[in-house]
């Protein structure tokens, strides 16, 4: 062992170095770079060694350069950057075969390690990317080695698009040599038959044929030093160093919203709808967590447990409880939004159903991912203890017919909680009142009814205590106005400036006006709406909605709260 960030192992004819700084995704800190240089020298000094194997731990090969070092000026001449460049050059000239085994993500300098290796083995989980220009950087130090390995055009494409490529694409362009599971033992066995001096001689000769001259490498250092003198670049790197948020994850929707506002191009016929509690399911988000490791790690830190395990495995049926369900849905909705935004232009409007409204506001730039998750966690903890009352979905009669039955039975303790369709209403109230209404509706065959699996009579007068607790907690958070048109399901209209806090403070005790929300969107020319979250509940409501079918009426008393 060289240090706690790198593990060294020796075998018959080979040395192995494992980057073991999983918390930083094996970023190439000065300590790791020095350890790699020492490991390479040690391997060369071993008379029986033919190969140095480089691997990464924790599902990552390497996330690349140490941005903290770049911010403080340690990535230029005479320090970290120069040592890294010297490492890459040494790898191409060493008298042993350098083999990189990439299992997981390789970004920036991690791609450089692969490019400078003599042989690269990858798995189907491998992903390669050059995100540098997202910060205003250029992959100066690795470009000479990458061009030599995959050619100018492929290097330019990776650099300018910043798009990650999978293992098969990397194999096709020459960055990867094989995806075979048994490639490493076979190669090591073959190398044991090679004459000790043959490897060094061959590499030095072939290196002269495809030489990278000193002037090119000096120019790379000069270019990096010039770029790091830019205040804008330093600011971006500083923000990343403090937040650990990767630009390519588009972590703050505030930034997304700003970009969209500047760029325009929204599809005015579309809306994105974010679902709320009740749409959760085991397995949700399974395809998303690997796309946004920084956000997943931040969520784990805030929640104190694995969000991936909760969503994918749902141990002890936790997703059925408010305290676990609400943060999980917020995370999955947010990641689905970020992934969708990579592929598609902005819609004309955003909207969210109940809890989903927080996801819509995140997408609209009212708060960043971390803030949004903390807010939703507070909301869940406020609502979880509210075990009084029940909620019943009534499907069939229109609202006026349903209110007539309620009046007839004298059940004035019931509130309209969700008005989802003209023929689908959710009521909230005391258990006895809900049970009495349910019995009559079923007996008279007036409706199909479904009890909602929630922790209390939410979106009604019976959630006042939870709303009061949440209002007090919400004071600790800063809330910006939406930067994209966002329809509130509390009001059925677009948020006006300065109203986000007021709406969220009272949301828990006010009905979800989803019919009003869909009518508003229809009136503004929206013809397509897509659910951004698990399932298709909101897609189904949109497909069945008939425009101008009626909105939630103002009604005396608490039945339809204003």
Coordinates of C-alpha atoms in Angstrom, one line a residue:
X1 CA 0.0 0.0 0.0
X2 CA 1.3 3.5 -0.9
X3 CA -1.4 5.6 0.7
X4 CA -5.1 5.3 1.7
X5 CA -6.1 6.4 -1.8
X6 CA -4.2 3.8 -3.8
X7 CA -3.8 0.0 -3.3
X8 CA -0.9 -1.9 -4.7
X9 CA -0.9 -5.6 -5.4
X10 CA 1.8 -7.7 -7.0
X11 CA 1.5 -11.0 -8.8
X12 CA 3.5 -13.3 -11.1
X13 CA 4.8 -10.9 -13.8
X14 CA 2.5 -8.0 -13.0
X15 CA 1.8 -5.2 -10.6
X16 CA -1.7 -3.8 -10.0
X17 CA -2.6 -0.3 -8.7
X18 CA -6.2 0.3 -7.7
X19 CA -7.5 3.9 -7.3
X20 CA -9.4 3.7 -4.0
X21 CA -10.8 7.1 -3.4
X22 CA -14.4 6.2 -4.2
X23 CA -15.9 9.1 -2.3
X24 CA -14.4 11.5 -4.9
X25 CA -15.0 9.0 -7.8
X26 CA -11.2 8.4 -7.9
X27 CA -10.3 12.0 -8.9
X28 CA -6.7 12.4 -9.9
X29 CA -5.5 14.3 -6.8
X30 CA -1.7 15.1 -6.6
X31 CA -1.4 12.2 -4.1
X32 CA -2.9 9.7 -6.6
X33 CA -0.9 11.0 -9.5
X34 CA 2.3 10.7 -7.4
X35 CA 1.3 7.2 -6.3
X36 CA 0.7 6.1 -9.9
X37 CA 4.1 7.4 -10.9
X38 CA 5.7 5.6 -8.0
X39 CA 3.8 2.4 -8.9
X40 CA 5.0 2.6 -12.5
X41 CA 8.6 3.1 -11.4
X42 CA 8.3 0.2 -9.0
X43 CA 6.9 -2.1 -11.7
X44 CA 9.7 -1.1 -14.1
X45 CA 12.3 -1.9 -11.4
X46 CA 10.9 -5.4 -10.9
X47 CA 12.9 -7.7 -13.3
X48 CA 10.1 -10.2 -13.7
X49 CA 7.2 -7.7 -14.2
X50 CA 5.8 -7.3 -17.7
X51 CA 2.6 -5.3 -17.0
X52 CA 1.2 -2.6 -14.8
X53 CA -2.6 -2.8 -14.3
X54 CA -4.6 0.3 -13.4
X55 CA -8.1 -0.1 -12.0
X56 CA -10.6 2.0 -10.1
X57 CA -12.9 1.1 -7.2
X58 CA -16.4 2.0 -6.2
X59 CA -17.9 1.7 -9.7
X60 CA -15.7 4.4 -11.2
X61 CA -12.4 4.3 -13.0
X62 CA -11.6 8.0 -12.5
X63 CA -13.5 11.3 -12.6
X64 CA -10.5 13.1 -13.8
X65 CA -8.5 16.1 -12.6
X66 CA -8.6 17.5 -9.1
X67 CA -10.6 20.7 -9.5
X68 CA -9.7 22.0 -6.0
X69 CA -6.1 21.8 -7.1
X70 CA -6.9 23.6 -10.3
X71 CA -8.7 26.4 -8.4
X72 CA -5.7 27.0 -6.1
X73 CA -3.3 27.0 -9.0
X74 CA -1.8 23.6 -8.5
X75 CA -2.7 22.2 -11.9
X76 CA -0.2 24.2 -13.9
X77 CA 3.5 24.1 -14.6
X78 CA 5.8 22.8 -11.8
X79 CA 3.0 21.1 -10.0
X80 CA -0.1 18.9 -10.4
X81 CA -0.7 19.4 -14.1
X82 CA 2.9 18.9 -15.0
X83 CA 3.2 15.8 -12.9
X84 CA 0.1 14.3 -14.5
X85 CA 1.5 15.1 -18.0
X86 CA 4.8 13.4 -17.1
X87 CA 2.8 10.4 -15.8
X88 CA 1.0 10.1 -19.2
X89 CA 4.2 10.4 -21.1
X90 CA 6.0 7.9 -18.8
X91 CA 3.1 5.4 -19.4
X92 CA 3.7 5.5 -23.2
X93 CA 7.5 5.0 -22.8
X94 CA 7.7 2.6 -19.9
X95 CA 9.4 -0.8 -20.4
X96 CA 6.2 -2.6 -19.2
X97 CA 2.8 -2.9 -20.8
X98 CA 0.4 -0.5 -19.1
X99 CA -3.2 -2.0 -19.0
X100 CA -6.2 0.1 -17.9
X101 CA -9.2 -1.9 -16.8
X102 CA -12.2 0.4 -17.0
X103 CA -15.3 -0.7 -15.1
X104 CA -17.6 2.2 -14.7
X105 CA -17.1 5.9 -15.5
X106 CA -14.0 7.5 -16.9
X107 CA -14.2 11.3 -17.3
X108 CA -11.6 13.9 -18.3
X109 CA -8.2 12.8 -16.9
X110 CA -9.6 9.2 -16.5
X111 CA -10.0 9.1 -20.3
X112 CA -6.4 10.4 -20.4
X113 CA -5.2 7.4 -18.4
X114 CA -6.9 5.1 -20.8
X115 CA -5.6 6.9 -23.8
X116 CA -2.0 6.7 -22.6
X117 CA -2.3 3.0 -21.8
X118 CA -1.0 0.3 -24.1
X119 CA -4.1 -1.8 -23.7
X120 CA -7.6 -0.9 -22.5
X121 CA -10.1 -3.5 -21.2
X122 CA -13.7 -2.2 -20.6
X123 CA -17.0 -3.7 -19.4
X124 CA -20.5 -3.0 -20.6
X125 CA -20.9 -0.7 -17.6
X126 CA -18.1 1.6 -18.8
X127 CA -18.8 5.1 -19.9
X128 CA -16.2 7.6 -21.2
X129 CA -16.7 11.4 -21.4
X130 CA -14.8 14.7 -21.7
X131 CA -16.9 17.3 -19.9
X132 CA -14.2 20.0 -19.6
X133 CA -15.7 22.6 -21.9
X134 CA -18.8 22.7 -19.6
X135 CA -16.6 24.6 -17.2
X136 CA -14.8 26.6 -20.0
X137 CA -11.8 24.3 -19.8
X138 CA -10.1 22.3 -22.6
X139 CA -8.7 18.8 -22.2
X140 CA -5.2 20.2 -23.0
X141 CA -3.1 17.6 -21.2
X142 CA -4.9 14.5 -22.5
X143 CA -5.7 15.7 -26.0
X144 CA -2.2 14.8 -27.5
X145 CA -2.5 11.2 -26.2
X146 CA -6.2 10.9 -27.1
X147 CA -5.6 12.1 -30.7
X148 CA -2.7 9.6 -31.0
X149 CA -5.0 6.8 -29.9
X150 CA -8.4 7.5 -31.6
X151 CA -7.6 10.2 -34.2
X152 CA -8.3 13.9 -34.4
X153 CA -12.0 13.7 -35.5
X154 CA -13.1 11.3 -32.8
X155 CA -11.2 13.4 -30.1
X156 CA -12.8 16.6 -31.4
X157 CA -16.3 15.0 -31.3
X158 CA -15.9 13.8 -27.7
X159 CA -14.5 17.2 -26.7
X160 CA -17.0 19.5 -28.4
X161 CA -20.2 17.5 -27.7
X162 CA -19.3 16.5 -24.1
X163 CA -21.5 13.5 -24.8
X164 CA -20.6 10.3 -23.0
X165 CA -19.9 7.2 -25.1
X166 CA -20.5 3.7 -23.9
X167 CA -18.1 0.8 -24.0
X168 CA -19.2 -0.4 -27.5
X169 CA -18.7 3.1 -29.0
X170 CA -15.3 3.3 -27.3
X171 CA -14.4 0.0 -28.8
X172 CA -15.5 1.1 -32.2
X173 CA -13.4 4.3 -32.1
X174 CA -10.3 2.6 -30.7
X175 CA -10.3 3.9 -27.2
X176 CA -11.0 0.4 -25.9
X177 CA -9.2 -2.7 -27.1
X178 CA -11.6 -5.4 -25.9
X179 CA -14.7 -6.1 -23.8
X180 CA -13.9 -9.7 -23.3
X181 CA -14.4 -10.9 -19.6
X182 CA -11.4 -13.2 -19.8
X183 CA -9.1 -10.7 -21.6
X184 CA -6.8 -9.8 -18.7
X185 CA -5.7 -13.3 -17.6
X186 CA -5.1 -14.3 -21.2
X187 CA -3.0 -11.2 -21.9
X188 CA -1.0 -11.5 -18.7
X189 CA -0.2 -15.1 -19.5
X190 CA 0.9 -14.1 -23.0
X191 CA 3.1 -11.3 -21.7
X192 CA 5.0 -13.7 -19.4
X193 CA 6.5 -15.2 -22.5
X194 CA 7.8 -11.9 -23.8
X195 CA 11.5 -11.2 -23.5
X196 CA 12.1 -8.6 -20.7
X197 CA 13.8 -6.1 -22.9
X198 CA 11.4 -6.6 -25.8
X199 CA 8.6 -4.5 -24.4
X200 CA 10.7 -1.4 -23.7
X201 CA 12.4 -1.6 -27.1
X202 CA 9.2 -1.9 -29.0
X203 CA 7.5 0.9 -27.1
X204 CA 10.4 3.3 -27.6
X205 CA 10.6 2.5 -31.4
X206 CA 6.9 2.7 -32.0
X207 CA 6.8 5.9 -29.9
X208 CA 9.2 7.6 -32.3
X209 CA 6.8 6.7 -35.2
X210 CA 3.9 8.4 -33.4
X211 CA 5.9 10.8 -31.3
X212 CA 4.4 13.6 -29.2
X213 CA 7.1 16.2 -29.1
X214 CA 8.2 18.3 -26.2
X215 CA 6.8 21.5 -27.8
X216 CA 3.3 20.0 -27.9
X217 CA 3.4 19.0 -24.3
X218 CA 4.8 22.4 -23.2
X219 CA 2.1 24.1 -25.2
X220 CA -0.6 22.0 -23.4
X221 CA 0.7 23.3 -20.0
X222 CA 0.8 26.8 -21.3
X223 CA -2.7 26.6 -22.6
X224 CA -4.0 25.2 -19.3
X225 CA -2.3 27.9 -17.4
X226 CA -3.9 30.6 -19.6
X227 CA -7.4 29.1 -19.2
X228 CA -7.1 28.8 -15.4
X229 CA -6.3 32.6 -15.3
X230 CA -9.9 33.2 -16.5
X231 CA -12.1 34.5 -13.6
X232 CA -15.2 32.8 -15.1
X233 CA -13.5 29.4 -15.2
X234 CA -12.2 29.8 -11.7
X235 CA -15.7 30.7 -10.5
X236 CA -17.2 27.6 -12.1
X237 CA -14.5 25.4 -10.7
X238 CA -14.8 27.0 -7.2
X239 CA -18.6 26.3 -7.2
X240 CA -18.0 22.7 -8.2
X241 CA -15.3 22.3 -5.6
X242 CA -17.7 23.4 -2.9
X243 CA -20.9 21.7 -4.0
X244 CA -19.5 18.6 -5.7
X245 CA -22.2 19.1 -8.4
X246 CA -21.2 18.2 -11.9
X247 CA -22.2 20.6 -14.7
X248 CA -23.2 17.8 -17.0
X249 CA -25.7 16.6 -14.4
X250 CA -27.4 20.0 -14.7
X251 CA -27.8 19.9 -11.0
X252 CA -29.6 23.1 -10.4
X253 CA -32.7 23.5 -12.4
X254 CA -32.2 27.2 -11.8
X255 CA -29.4 27.0 -14.3
X256 CA -31.5 25.0 -16.7
X257 CA -34.3 27.5 -16.5
X258 CA -31.9 30.4 -17.1
X259 CA -30.4 28.6 -20.2
X260 CA -33.9 27.8 -21.5
X261 CA -35.1 31.4 -21.0
X262 CA -32.1 32.7 -22.9
X263 CA -32.2 30.1 -25.7
X264 CA -36.0 30.1 -26.1
X265 CA -37.2 27.2 -28.3
X266 CA -39.9 25.9 -25.9
X267 CA -42.5 23.6 -27.5
X268 CA -45.6 25.7 -27.0
X269 CA -47.9 22.8 -27.5
X270 CA -46.6 20.7 -24.6
X271 CA -46.6 20.5 -20.8
X272 CA -44.7 18.4 -18.4
X273 CA -46.7 17.1 -15.4
X274 CA -45.1 15.8 -12.2
X275 CA -47.0 13.2 -10.2
X276 CA -47.5 13.1 -6.4
X277 CA -47.9 10.5 -3.6
X278 CA -49.6 7.4 -4.7
X279 CA -47.6 6.9 -7.9
X280 CA -44.6 5.4 -6.1
X281 CA -43.6 1.8 -6.9
X282 CA -40.8 -0.6 -6.2
X283 CA -38.1 -0.3 -8.9
X284 CA -38.8 3.3 -9.8
X285 CA -35.7 5.3 -10.9
X286 CA -33.6 2.1 -11.4
X287 CA -32.3 3.3 -14.8
X288 CA -31.6 6.9 -13.5
X289 CA -29.3 6.6 -10.5
X290 CA -26.2 5.7 -12.5
X291 CA -26.7 8.8 -14.7
X292 CA -26.5 11.2 -11.8
X293 CA -24.1 9.9 -9.2
X294 CA -23.5 13.3 -7.7
X295 CA -27.1 13.9 -7.0
X296 CA -27.7 10.4 -5.7
X297 CA -24.7 10.8 -3.3
X298 CA -26.1 14.2 -2.1
X299 CA -29.6 12.6 -1.6
X300 CA -28.1 9.8 0.5
X301 CA -26.2 12.4 2.6
X302 CA -29.4 14.5 3.2
X303 CA -31.7 11.5 3.9
X304 CA -29.3 9.4 5.9
X305 CA -30.0 6.3 3.8
X306 CA -29.6 4.9 0.3
X307 CA -32.2 6.4 -2.0
X308 CA -31.3 3.8 -4.6
X309 CA -32.0 0.9 -2.2
X310 CA -35.3 2.6 -1.1
X311 CA -36.6 3.1 -4.6
X312 CA -35.4 -0.1 -6.2
X313 CA -35.7 -2.6 -3.4
X314 CA -38.2 -0.9 -1.0
X315 CA -37.1 -2.7 2.1
X316 CA -39.8 -3.2 4.8
X317 CA -42.4 -1.6 2.4
X318 CA -41.2 1.9 3.3
X319 CA -42.4 3.5 0.1
X320 CA -46.0 3.1 1.5
X321 CA -45.2 5.5 4.3
X322 CA -45.3 9.3 3.9
X323 CA -42.0 10.0 5.4
X324 CA -40.1 7.8 2.9
X325 CA -42.4 8.1 -0.1
X326 CA -42.3 11.9 -0.5
X327 CA -38.5 12.3 -0.7
X328 CA -38.2 9.3 -2.9
X329 CA -40.7 10.6 -5.4
X330 CA -39.1 14.1 -5.4
X331 CA -35.7 12.5 -6.2
X332 CA -37.1 10.2 -9.0
X333 CA -39.2 13.0 -10.5
X334 CA -36.2 15.4 -10.5
X335 CA -33.8 12.8 -12.1
X336 CA -36.5 12.0 -14.8
X337 CA -36.8 15.7 -15.5
X338 CA -33.1 16.2 -15.9
X339 CA -32.7 13.2 -18.1
X340 CA -35.7 14.3 -20.3
X341 CA -34.3 17.8 -20.5
X342 CA -31.1 16.4 -22.0
X343 CA -33.1 15.0 -24.9
X344 CA -36.0 17.5 -25.4
X345 CA -36.7 21.2 -25.6
X346 CA -38.5 23.0 -22.8
X347 CA -42.3 22.6 -22.8
X348 CA -44.6 25.6 -22.7
X349 CA -45.7 24.9 -19.1
X350 CA -44.8 22.9 -16.0
X351 CA -47.3 21.6 -13.4
X352 CA -47.4 19.2 -10.5
X353 CA -50.1 17.3 -8.7
X354 CA -49.9 17.8 -4.9
X355 CA -46.4 16.7 -3.9
X356 CA -45.4 16.9 -7.6
X357 CA -45.8 20.6 -7.5
X358 CA -42.4 20.7 -5.6
X359 CA -40.8 18.9 -8.5
X360 CA -42.3 21.4 -11.0
X361 CA -40.9 24.3 -9.0
X362 CA -37.5 22.6 -8.9
X363 CA -37.6 22.3 -12.7
X364 CA -38.7 25.9 -12.9
X365 CA -35.7 27.1 -11.0
X366 CA -37.3 28.1 -7.7
X367 CA -34.7 26.1 -5.8
X368 CA -31.9 23.7 -6.5
X369 CA -32.0 19.9 -6.0
X370 CA -30.5 19.9 -2.5
X371 CA -32.9 22.7 -1.3
X372 CA -35.9 21.0 -2.9
X373 CA -35.1 17.7 -1.3
X374 CA -34.7 19.3 2.2
X375 CA -38.0 21.1 1.8
X376 CA -39.8 17.9 0.8
X377 CA -38.2 16.0 3.6
X378 CA -39.6 18.6 6.0
X379 CA -43.0 18.4 4.4
X380 CA -43.0 14.6 4.8
X381 CA -42.0 14.7 8.4
X382 CA -44.8 17.3 9.1
X383 CA -47.4 15.2 7.4
X384 CA -46.3 11.7 8.6
X385 CA -47.8 12.1 12.1
X386 CA -51.2 13.2 10.8
X387 CA -52.9 9.9 11.2
X388 CA -56.4 11.3 11.7
X389 CA -58.9 10.8 8.9
X390 CA -59.0 9.1 5.5
X391 CA -59.2 9.9 1.8
X392 CA -61.6 8.2 -0.7
X393 CA -61.5 8.4 -4.5
X394 CA -65.0 8.5 -6.0
X395 CA -65.2 7.6 -9.7
X396 CA -68.4 8.0 -11.7
X397 CA -70.7 10.8 -10.6
X398 CA -69.8 14.4 -11.4
X399 CA -69.0 16.8 -8.6
X400 CA -72.5 18.3 -8.3
X401 CA -74.1 14.8 -8.1
X402 CA -71.5 13.8 -5.4
X403 CA -72.1 17.0 -3.4
X404 CA -75.8 16.3 -3.5
X405 CA -75.4 12.9 -1.9
X406 CA -73.1 14.4 0.7
X407 CA -75.7 17.1 1.5
X408 CA -78.4 14.4 1.7
X409 CA -76.4 12.4 4.2
X410 CA -75.5 15.5 6.2
X411 CA -71.8 14.7 6.0
X412 CA -70.6 18.3 6.2
X413 CA -67.3 17.1 7.8
X414 CA -66.0 16.0 4.4
X415 CA -63.8 18.2 2.1
X416 CA -63.0 17.9 -1.5
X417 CA -59.3 17.1 -1.5
X418 CA -58.5 16.4 -5.2
X419 CA -60.7 17.3 -8.2
X420 CA -58.9 15.2 -10.7
X421 CA -61.6 14.8 -13.4
X422 CA -65.2 15.9 -13.7
X423 CA -66.0 12.3 -12.9
X424 CA -63.2 11.6 -10.4
X425 CA -63.1 13.3 -7.0
X426 CA -61.1 12.6 -3.9
X427 CA -62.7 13.4 -0.5
X428 CA -61.0 13.7 2.8
X429 CA -62.4 13.7 6.3
X430 CA -63.0 11.7 9.5
X431 CA -62.9 7.9 9.1
X432 CA -66.6 7.5 10.1
X433 CA -67.8 10.0 7.6
X434 CA -65.7 8.5 4.8
X435 CA -67.0 5.1 5.6
X436 CA -70.6 6.2 5.7
X437 CA -70.3 7.9 2.3
X438 CA -68.5 4.9 0.8
X439 CA -71.2 2.5 2.0
X440 CA -74.1 4.5 0.5
X441 CA -72.3 5.0 -2.9
X442 CA -71.6 1.3 -3.2
X443 CA -75.0 0.2 -2.0
X444 CA -76.7 2.5 -4.5
X445 CA -74.2 1.6 -7.2
X446 CA -73.6 5.3 -7.8
X447 CA -69.8 5.1 -8.0
X448 CA -66.6 3.1 -7.8
X449 CA -64.6 4.0 -4.7
X450 CA -61.0 3.5 -3.8
X451 CA -59.4 4.2 -0.4
X452 CA -56.1 6.1 -0.8
X453 CA -53.2 4.6 1.1
X454 CA -52.0 7.8 2.7
X455 CA -51.4 8.8 6.3
X456 CA -54.3 11.1 6.9
X457 CA -56.9 13.5 5.6
X458 CA -54.6 15.7 3.5
X459 CA -55.6 18.7 1.4
X460 CA -58.4 19.4 3.9
X461 CA -59.1 21.3 7.1
X462 CA -57.8 18.2 9.1
X463 CA -54.2 18.8 8.0
X464 CA -54.0 22.3 9.6
X465 CA -51.5 21.2 12.2
X466 CA -49.2 19.6 9.6
X467 CA -49.5 22.8 7.5
X468 CA -48.6 25.0 10.4
X469 CA -45.5 22.9 11.2
X470 CA -44.5 23.0 7.6
X471 CA -45.0 26.8 7.3
X472 CA -42.6 27.3 10.3
X473 CA -40.0 25.1 8.7
X474 CA -40.4 26.7 5.3
X475 CA -39.1 30.0 6.7
X476 CA -35.6 28.6 6.7
X477 CA -35.5 28.3 2.9
X478 CA -35.1 30.8 0.2
X479 CA -37.6 30.5 -2.7
X480 CA -37.2 32.2 -6.0
X481 CA -40.0 32.9 -8.6
X482 CA -40.3 30.3 -11.3
X483 CA -38.2 31.0 -14.4
X484 CA -40.5 28.9 -16.6
X485 CA -44.3 29.2 -16.7
X486 CA -45.5 26.9 -13.9
X487 CA -49.2 26.2 -13.1
X488 CA -50.1 25.7 -9.5
X489 CA -52.6 22.9 -8.8
X490 CA -53.7 24.9 -5.7
X491 CA -54.9 27.9 -7.8
X492 CA -55.3 26.3 -11.3
X493 CA -53.3 29.3 -12.7
X494 CA -49.7 30.3 -13.3
X495 CA -47.7 31.4 -10.3
X496 CA -47.6 35.1 -9.9
X497 CA -44.4 36.8 -8.8
X498 CA -43.8 36.6 -5.0
X499 CA -46.5 33.9 -4.4
X500 CA -44.5 30.7 -4.2
X501 CA -44.1 30.8 -0.4
X502 CA -47.7 31.7 0.2
X503 CA -49.0 28.8 -2.0
X504 CA -46.7 26.2 -0.5
X505 CA -47.5 27.2 3.0
X506 CA -51.2 26.5 2.5
X507 CA -51.0 23.7 -0.1
X508 CA -51.4 20.9 2.5
X509 CA -54.9 22.2 3.6
X510 CA -56.1 23.3 0.1
X511 CA -57.7 21.0 -2.6
X512 CA -55.7 19.9 -5.7
X513 CA -57.5 21.7 -8.5
X514 CA -56.3 19.4 -11.3
X515 CA -59.3 19.9 -13.5
X516 CA -58.7 23.6 -13.3
X517 CA -55.0 23.0 -14.1
X518 CA -55.7 21.0 -17.2
X519 CA -58.4 23.5 -18.3
X520 CA -55.8 26.3 -18.0
X521 CA -53.3 24.4 -20.1
X522 CA -55.9 23.6 -22.7
X523 CA -57.0 27.2 -22.9
X524 CA -53.4 28.2 -23.6
X525 CA -53.0 25.8 -26.6
X526 CA -51.4 22.8 -24.9
X527 CA -52.3 19.7 -26.8
X528 CA -49.8 17.2 -25.4
X529 CA -48.9 16.6 -21.8
X530 CA -46.4 14.1 -20.5
X531 CA -45.9 12.7 -17.0
X532 CA -42.4 13.2 -15.7
X533 CA -42.3 10.6 -12.9
X534 CA -43.1 6.9 -12.3
X535 CA -46.3 5.6 -13.9
X536 CA -48.9 7.2 -16.2
X537 CA -51.5 8.4 -13.8
X538 CA -51.4 12.0 -15.0
X539 CA -51.1 10.9 -18.6
X540 CA -54.4 9.0 -18.1
X541 CA -56.1 12.0 -16.6
X542 CA -55.0 14.2 -19.4
X543 CA -56.2 11.7 -22.1
X544 CA -59.7 11.4 -20.4
X545 CA -60.1 15.1 -19.7
X546 CA -62.7 16.9 -21.7
X547 CA -62.0 20.7 -22.0
X548 CA -64.6 23.1 -20.5
X549 CA -66.1 20.3 -18.4
X550 CA -66.3 22.5 -15.4
X551 CA -64.0 23.6 -12.6
X552 CA -64.1 23.2 -8.9
X553 CA -66.9 25.5 -7.7
X554 CA -66.6 27.9 -4.8
X555 CA -68.9 26.5 -2.2
X556 CA -69.9 27.8 1.3
X557 CA -68.2 26.1 4.2
X558 CA -65.2 23.8 4.1
X559 CA -66.4 21.4 1.4
X560 CA -64.5 23.1 -1.4
X561 CA -61.9 25.3 0.4
X562 CA -60.9 28.6 -1.2

